Amino acid sequence: MAGQVDTLTSASGLISLLDEEERELQYYGLTQLEAVADRFWTEISDSITKIEVLYEDESFEHRKLAALVASKIYFHLGEFDDALNFALGADDLFRLEDTSAYVQTVVNHAIDKYIEMRSKDDGEATASIDNRLESVVERMVERCFETKDYGQVVGISIEARRLDILERALASGDTRSLLAYVQRDCIDLISSIRVQSQVQELVVKVLMQFEEPDYEAICVGLSKLNNPATTSSILRHLAQGDEDKVLSAYQIAFDLNANATQEFTKAVVAELTPSEDPEAEAIVAGGEPVAISKIKSILSGNETLKLHLEFLFRNNKTDMLILNRTCKLMDSRLSLAHSAVTFANAFMHAGTTVDNFLRDNLEWLSRASNWSKFTATAALGVIHHGHVSHGFNLLQPYLPEGLSSVSPYSEGGAFFALGLIHACHGTDKVISYLRDALVLFSGPTAEILQHGACLGLGTAGMGSGGDDVGQALLSVLYTDSAIAGEAAALGLGMVMMGSNNEAVLKEMLLYAKETEHEKIIRALAVGIGLIMFGRKQEADPLIERLLDEEDPLLRLGAVHAISMAYCGTGDNGAIRKLLHLAVSDVKDDVRRAAVTGLGFVLLRSPEQVPRMVELLSQSFNPHVRAGAALALGIACAGSGSKKAVVILEPMLKDSVDFVVEAASISLAFILIQQNEAYDPKVADVRKRYSALIEAKHGEGVTKFGAAISQGIIDAGGRNVTIELTSSDGQLNMAACAGMLLFTQFWYWFPLAHFLALTFKPTALIAVNKNLRLPKLEATCLSRKALFAYPAAIEQPVVVAPTKIATAVLSTTAKAKRGAKKSEDMEVEPPAAAKATPVVPEESGMDVDEGSDAKAQLLKKGRKGGAESPFAVGNMTRLLTYQERFIKWPVGSRYVPVKQGTISGVLLVKDTTPSKPEDLLVSMLEDDLVNEEEEVATAPTTSSEVPPPEPFEYPFDNDRV
């Protein structure tokens, strides 16, 4: 029979059997058509209605076979919906174990259809789902269980909102690895916040069932569920255990401080009240503080900030020659040029507490006026970022005394600087001080002070969600002052970031339609985007509402809401909306912001961005080109992406100044912490920055972009990178907010300071049980040159003018040569002496026969040394792309508590606690503890000096 089927040249005879009245002939015809459907589907498709009639005839015994044949024909026609419907009608004749393209395609379409229907109402609207469709999906899932393909089951169950299947999969396979996969790669991509929370609750539930629970993963999940009570109980339980559990509690606290919101960490600290049991709060041997108090200190951010300050100050490698040269080339009489140098200095010294450039250029600094003065004072907040213990002391000379304002621009900048110093770590004292500053001042200069106080309050209280702070900012917003209202809207967005606070959103939307100030409306658009951070589908109604507005500034709010709500998700719907706006909106600002937003949405998939924006980077519209450049910079920041660099390099020669500016900044984002050995393009880009600044007739905007790019590429003393996600892949809320606010420098230059929130120190920082820094080393299995600091530029050598040689006649020269030749002939040495050359001993030259071989051997040895592994000490720079080459030495005295990672603050366990520890001495004077003991074990070198004392800017009183 099979041979007869193979020799058929037409299916017409088989099709004619369907017209017979006898059921057996119809059944035979269907059987044969099913066998030849893949060959003669074009011919059979003309008679598809006959097959459908047989399927719809309920009296026909073999109607399932008719459905299977119809399904195959529709599959070949590309009608997958119809193919699926008839496949469902085929019931058990549709065999899932078949590996043909037909079965695989229909099954995939069935799963997609099932997921789509289950996702319409977060998995609740199941009544409208065909039971046959659900049966096919469940049969496919059972097949995956049989083949132990649990990863597939996890993916299908999460997308289809089938938590029962997910729980079964987690229990059936390698539970720990599957849980890690769900937490790392799945949860953050779920578009529904409600389903995301349900999955997270299930993960925490499963983690708690282990005999030895992974408390670190549990606390990460609890932070996403905003459950501070359970988190605090776990930390308290660990703090009462042995040394290993205490160290684990410290490590969890450091990770929570790095990843959780300020609101959550404050709530955990509030829950960590001392136990009534005196034994539970036993003091650790050696007279150190109680474990609970250390956990509170870590959660508050004090310990992390202290360690980062120590690292950045200790390893500061800023090339002052670059900064000084830029300062001389930029015309400081222009506000734009003065601000550019201010930003470059602030970024280069971010977090280092080093302000030598300001001290050495007081005359340049004194030229600042009005808002340039505001920007220059706020730069102190970037330079001293994280120096929370001395924030008020550092800014005391610039903060207003009492209720009188003498220099409003510098005082307003000081308010902003105070917020930058305490960014995301605002204490009650700082929050109260800045909140009171909003109402204490009146008169014509009040709006300037309120502007700085609102920005500082939003930065210090970012993500805290405080209602009292929100009401204070709303009060300033309602004054309808363009200057103060703009900052109040931005501050409100920062404080309520990610909260989706409906009451605040309603107030902001109403006021955006009432006010006539574009500055306020634009700031409200950014604030709305910040409030919707990470809310995904919950933001869709608001986005659709804003997209329908005629006011382009409100449509700008929709763009920011999409960028923040779907930040890092790679959501296809969000990308489609942004691309549609990028090519169709009539307002250039909206188009530019839409293209820039692609960088935020594709944050976790930077490799997709160059391909997506390549054509946009060649758009006729310069705003679209600028947005494409920024999108590349945001998504590929710190990655050194060669594809992105190839697109951006030609844009440095664009005919429009702000496109060149955007390309310069984005290249700095991408090439930060890259050296010439790792990527030769770095040297070319740095030279291009210098050329743009030195151009005599260059545009001011172009020079501004090149100057701040020099600061960005060497940020934090060349010890920080730009990273919007944490080491375990979670979004960094403060960094995302800082990047969005930085992009607003297009409208208001002082907002460029927010870029400091995206800086992440790249260091190996290991602390012991006392939170001290032991001397230890890890091994890097790669070439040291790839991770070295960029070489400092050379000081230009001044060449003295040379004396022009006196003209000599040819006859005179000939006479002198004759006289010299006769003298040489008179004193010629013997032949023996002439044959042996004399080599001075101090020259170190070796003239034996094997000199060439030795030289080659020495060269080879030097090359081999460069390729050999090298040690990386504690508190030294450790680049992001260097981490994969780091190995912890076998048999090391100190062992990390957290395995599998080397970034962030690591707790290490001392395997030989009986031996005295060799600790690093703090180079920050105010952080020295037990100085005598430390000096005995680790003498201070001559380079270990405290940072310079604060000084007062040479500003005269402002005239308003």
mmCIF file with all atom_site columns, C-alpha atoms in Angstrom, residues 596 598-600 602-610 628-645 648 663-674 678 712-713 715 720-726 735-736 738-740 742-743 755 757-760 762 879-881:
data_model
loop_
_atom_site.group_PDB
_atom_site.id
_atom_site.type_symbol
_atom_site.label_atom_id
_atom_site.label_alt_id
_atom_site.label_comp_id
_atom_site.label_asym_id
_atom_site.label_entity_id
_atom_site.label_seq_id
_atom_site.pdbx_PDB_ins_code
_atom_site.Cartn_x
_atom_site.Cartn_y
_atom_site.Cartn_z
_atom_site.occupancy
_atom_site.B_iso_or_equiv
_atom_site.pdbx_formal_charge
_atom_site.auth_seq_id
_atom_site.auth_comp_id
_atom_site.auth_asym_id
_atom_site.auth_atom_id
_atom_site.pdbx_PDB_model_num
ATOM 1  C CA . THR A 1 596 ? 16.156 57.261 23.923 1.00 0.00 ? 596 THR A CA 1
ATOM 2  C CA . LEU A 1 598 ? 14.575 52.135 23.748 1.00 0.00 ? 598 LEU A CA 1
ATOM 3  C CA . GLY A 1 599 ? 17.827 52.123 25.710 1.00 0.00 ? 599 GLY A CA 1
ATOM 4  C CA . PHE A 1 600 ? 15.918 51.815 28.995 1.00 0.00 ? 600 PHE A CA 1
ATOM 5  C CA . LEU A 1 602 ? 16.330 46.998 26.325 1.00 0.00 ? 602 LEU A CA 1
ATOM 6  C CA . LEU A 1 603 ? 18.625 47.511 29.284 1.00 0.00 ? 603 LEU A CA 1
ATOM 7  C CA . ARG A 1 604 ? 19.096 43.789 29.852 1.00 0.00 ? 604 ARG A CA 1
ATOM 8  C CA . SER A 1 605 ? 19.501 43.031 26.133 1.00 0.00 ? 605 SER A CA 1
ATOM 9  C CA . PRO A 1 606 ? 22.137 45.561 25.004 1.00 0.00 ? 606 PRO A CA 1
ATOM 10 C CA . GLU A 1 607 ? 23.169 43.405 22.048 1.00 0.00 ? 607 GLU A CA 1
ATOM 11 C CA . GLN A 1 608 ? 19.796 44.126 20.376 1.00 0.00 ? 608 GLN A CA 1
ATOM 12 C CA . VAL A 1 609 ? 20.049 47.910 20.528 1.00 0.00 ? 609 VAL A CA 1
ATOM 13 C CA . PRO A 1 610 ? 22.702 48.534 17.800 1.00 0.00 ? 610 PRO A CA 1
ATOM 14 C CA . ALA A 1 628 ? 19.594 56.914 18.882 1.00 0.00 ? 628 ALA A CA 1
ATOM 15 C CA . ALA A 1 629 ? 23.030 57.874 20.204 1.00 0.00 ? 629 ALA A CA 1
ATOM 16 C CA . LEU A 1 630 ? 21.754 58.175 23.772 1.00 0.00 ? 630 LEU A CA 1
ATOM 17 C CA . ALA A 1 631 ? 19.864 54.869 23.499 1.00 0.00 ? 631 ALA A CA 1
ATOM 18 C CA . LEU A 1 632 ? 23.111 53.131 22.551 1.00 0.00 ? 632 LEU A CA 1
ATOM 19 C CA . GLY A 1 633 ? 24.953 54.768 25.418 1.00 0.00 ? 633 GLY A CA 1
ATOM 20 C CA . ILE A 1 634 ? 22.318 53.892 28.025 1.00 0.00 ? 634 ILE A CA 1
ATOM 21 C CA . ALA A 1 635 ? 21.833 50.246 27.009 1.00 0.00 ? 635 ALA A CA 1
ATOM 22 C CA . CYS A 1 636 ? 25.520 49.485 26.353 1.00 0.00 ? 636 CYS A CA 1
ATOM 23 C CA . ALA A 1 637 ? 26.992 51.544 29.216 1.00 0.00 ? 637 ALA A CA 1
ATOM 24 C CA . GLY A 1 638 ? 30.234 50.072 30.515 1.00 0.00 ? 638 GLY A CA 1
ATOM 25 C CA . SER A 1 639 ? 30.135 47.180 28.039 1.00 0.00 ? 639 SER A CA 1
ATOM 26 C CA . GLY A 1 640 ? 32.632 48.428 25.457 1.00 0.00 ? 640 GLY A CA 1
ATOM 27 C CA . SER A 1 641 ? 30.248 47.232 22.722 1.00 0.00 ? 641 SER A CA 1
ATOM 28 C CA . LYS A 1 642 ? 32.146 47.374 19.434 1.00 0.00 ? 642 LYS A CA 1
ATOM 29 C CA . LYS A 1 643 ? 28.944 47.382 17.376 1.00 0.00 ? 643 LYS A CA 1
ATOM 30 C CA . ALA A 1 644 ? 27.709 50.439 19.253 1.00 0.00 ? 644 ALA A CA 1
ATOM 31 C CA . VAL A 1 645 ? 31.065 52.216 18.827 1.00 0.00 ? 645 VAL A CA 1
ATOM 32 C CA . LEU A 1 648 ? 28.590 56.244 17.132 1.00 0.00 ? 648 LEU A CA 1
ATOM 33 C CA . ALA A 1 663 ? 27.478 60.813 20.436 1.00 0.00 ? 663 ALA A CA 1
ATOM 34 C CA . SER A 1 664 ? 30.362 62.056 22.607 1.00 0.00 ? 664 SER A CA 1
ATOM 35 C CA . ILE A 1 665 ? 28.485 61.355 25.828 1.00 0.00 ? 665 ILE A CA 1
ATOM 36 C CA . SER A 1 666 ? 27.329 57.916 24.687 1.00 0.00 ? 666 SER A CA 1
ATOM 37 C CA . LEU A 1 667 ? 30.848 56.893 23.668 1.00 0.00 ? 667 LEU A CA 1
ATOM 38 C CA . ALA A 1 668 ? 32.008 57.894 27.155 1.00 0.00 ? 668 ALA A CA 1
ATOM 39 C CA . PHE A 1 669 ? 29.221 55.739 28.654 1.00 0.00 ? 669 PHE A CA 1
ATOM 40 C CA . ILE A 1 670 ? 30.283 52.723 26.603 1.00 0.00 ? 670 ILE A CA 1
ATOM 41 C CA . LEU A 1 671 ? 34.075 53.088 26.881 1.00 0.00 ? 671 LEU A CA 1
ATOM 42 C CA . ILE A 1 672 ? 34.234 53.994 30.564 1.00 0.00 ? 672 ILE A CA 1
ATOM 43 C CA . GLN A 1 673 ? 37.040 52.032 32.272 1.00 0.00 ? 673 GLN A CA 1
ATOM 44 C CA . GLN A 1 674 ? 38.292 50.665 28.939 1.00 0.00 ? 674 GLN A CA 1
ATOM 45 C CA . TYR A 1 678 ? 41.517 46.172 25.628 1.00 0.00 ? 678 TYR A CA 1
ATOM 46 C CA . ILE A 1 712 ? 32.484 60.638 32.370 1.00 0.00 ? 712 ILE A CA 1
ATOM 47 C CA . ILE A 1 713 ? 35.066 58.350 30.768 1.00 0.00 ? 713 ILE A CA 1
ATOM 48 C CA . ALA A 1 715 ? 34.658 59.146 36.376 1.00 0.00 ? 715 ALA A CA 1
ATOM 49 C CA . VAL A 1 720 ? 33.679 53.558 38.713 1.00 0.00 ? 720 VAL A CA 1
ATOM 50 C CA . THR A 1 721 ? 31.554 52.258 35.885 1.00 0.00 ? 721 THR A CA 1
ATOM 51 C CA . ILE A 1 722 ? 28.035 53.141 34.767 1.00 0.00 ? 722 ILE A CA 1
ATOM 52 C CA . GLU A 1 723 ? 25.667 50.324 35.591 1.00 0.00 ? 723 GLU A CA 1
ATOM 53 C CA . LEU A 1 724 ? 21.859 50.405 35.840 1.00 0.00 ? 724 LEU A CA 1
ATOM 54 C CA . THR A 1 725 ? 21.550 46.870 37.170 1.00 0.00 ? 725 THR A CA 1
ATOM 55 C CA . SER A 1 726 ? 23.001 45.160 40.214 1.00 0.00 ? 726 SER A CA 1
ATOM 56 C CA . ALA A 1 735 ? 20.708 54.448 38.826 1.00 0.00 ? 735 ALA A CA 1
ATOM 57 C CA . CYS A 1 736 ? 17.735 54.283 36.432 1.00 0.00 ? 736 CYS A CA 1
ATOM 58 C CA . GLY A 1 738 ? 19.696 59.170 37.727 1.00 0.00 ? 738 GLY A CA 1
ATOM 59 C CA . MET A 1 739 ? 20.099 58.282 34.057 1.00 0.00 ? 739 MET A CA 1
ATOM 60 C CA . LEU A 1 740 ? 16.604 59.522 33.133 1.00 0.00 ? 740 LEU A CA 1
ATOM 61 C CA . PHE A 1 742 ? 20.612 63.187 33.432 1.00 0.00 ? 742 PHE A CA 1
ATOM 62 C CA . THR A 1 743 ? 19.052 63.085 29.956 1.00 0.00 ? 743 THR A CA 1
ATOM 63 C CA . LEU A 1 755 ? 24.555 61.034 36.541 1.00 0.00 ? 755 LEU A CA 1
ATOM 64 C CA . LEU A 1 757 ? 23.698 58.108 40.886 1.00 0.00 ? 757 LEU A CA 1
ATOM 65 C CA . THR A 1 758 ? 24.620 55.696 38.077 1.00 0.00 ? 758 THR A CA 1
ATOM 66 C CA . PHE A 1 759 ? 28.273 55.396 39.128 1.00 0.00 ? 759 PHE A CA 1
ATOM 67 C CA . LYS A 1 760 ? 29.183 52.042 40.653 1.00 0.00 ? 760 LYS A CA 1
ATOM 68 C CA . THR A 1 762 ? 34.385 48.495 40.658 1.00 0.00 ? 762 THR A CA 1
ATOM 69 C CA . LEU A 1 879 ? 36.676 45.755 36.454 1.00 0.00 ? 879 LEU A CA 1
ATOM 70 C CA . THR A 1 880 ? 33.324 44.266 35.498 1.00 0.00 ? 880 THR A CA 1
ATOM 71 C CA . TYR A 1 881 ? 34.711 42.313 32.549 1.00 0.00 ? 881 TYR A CA 1
#
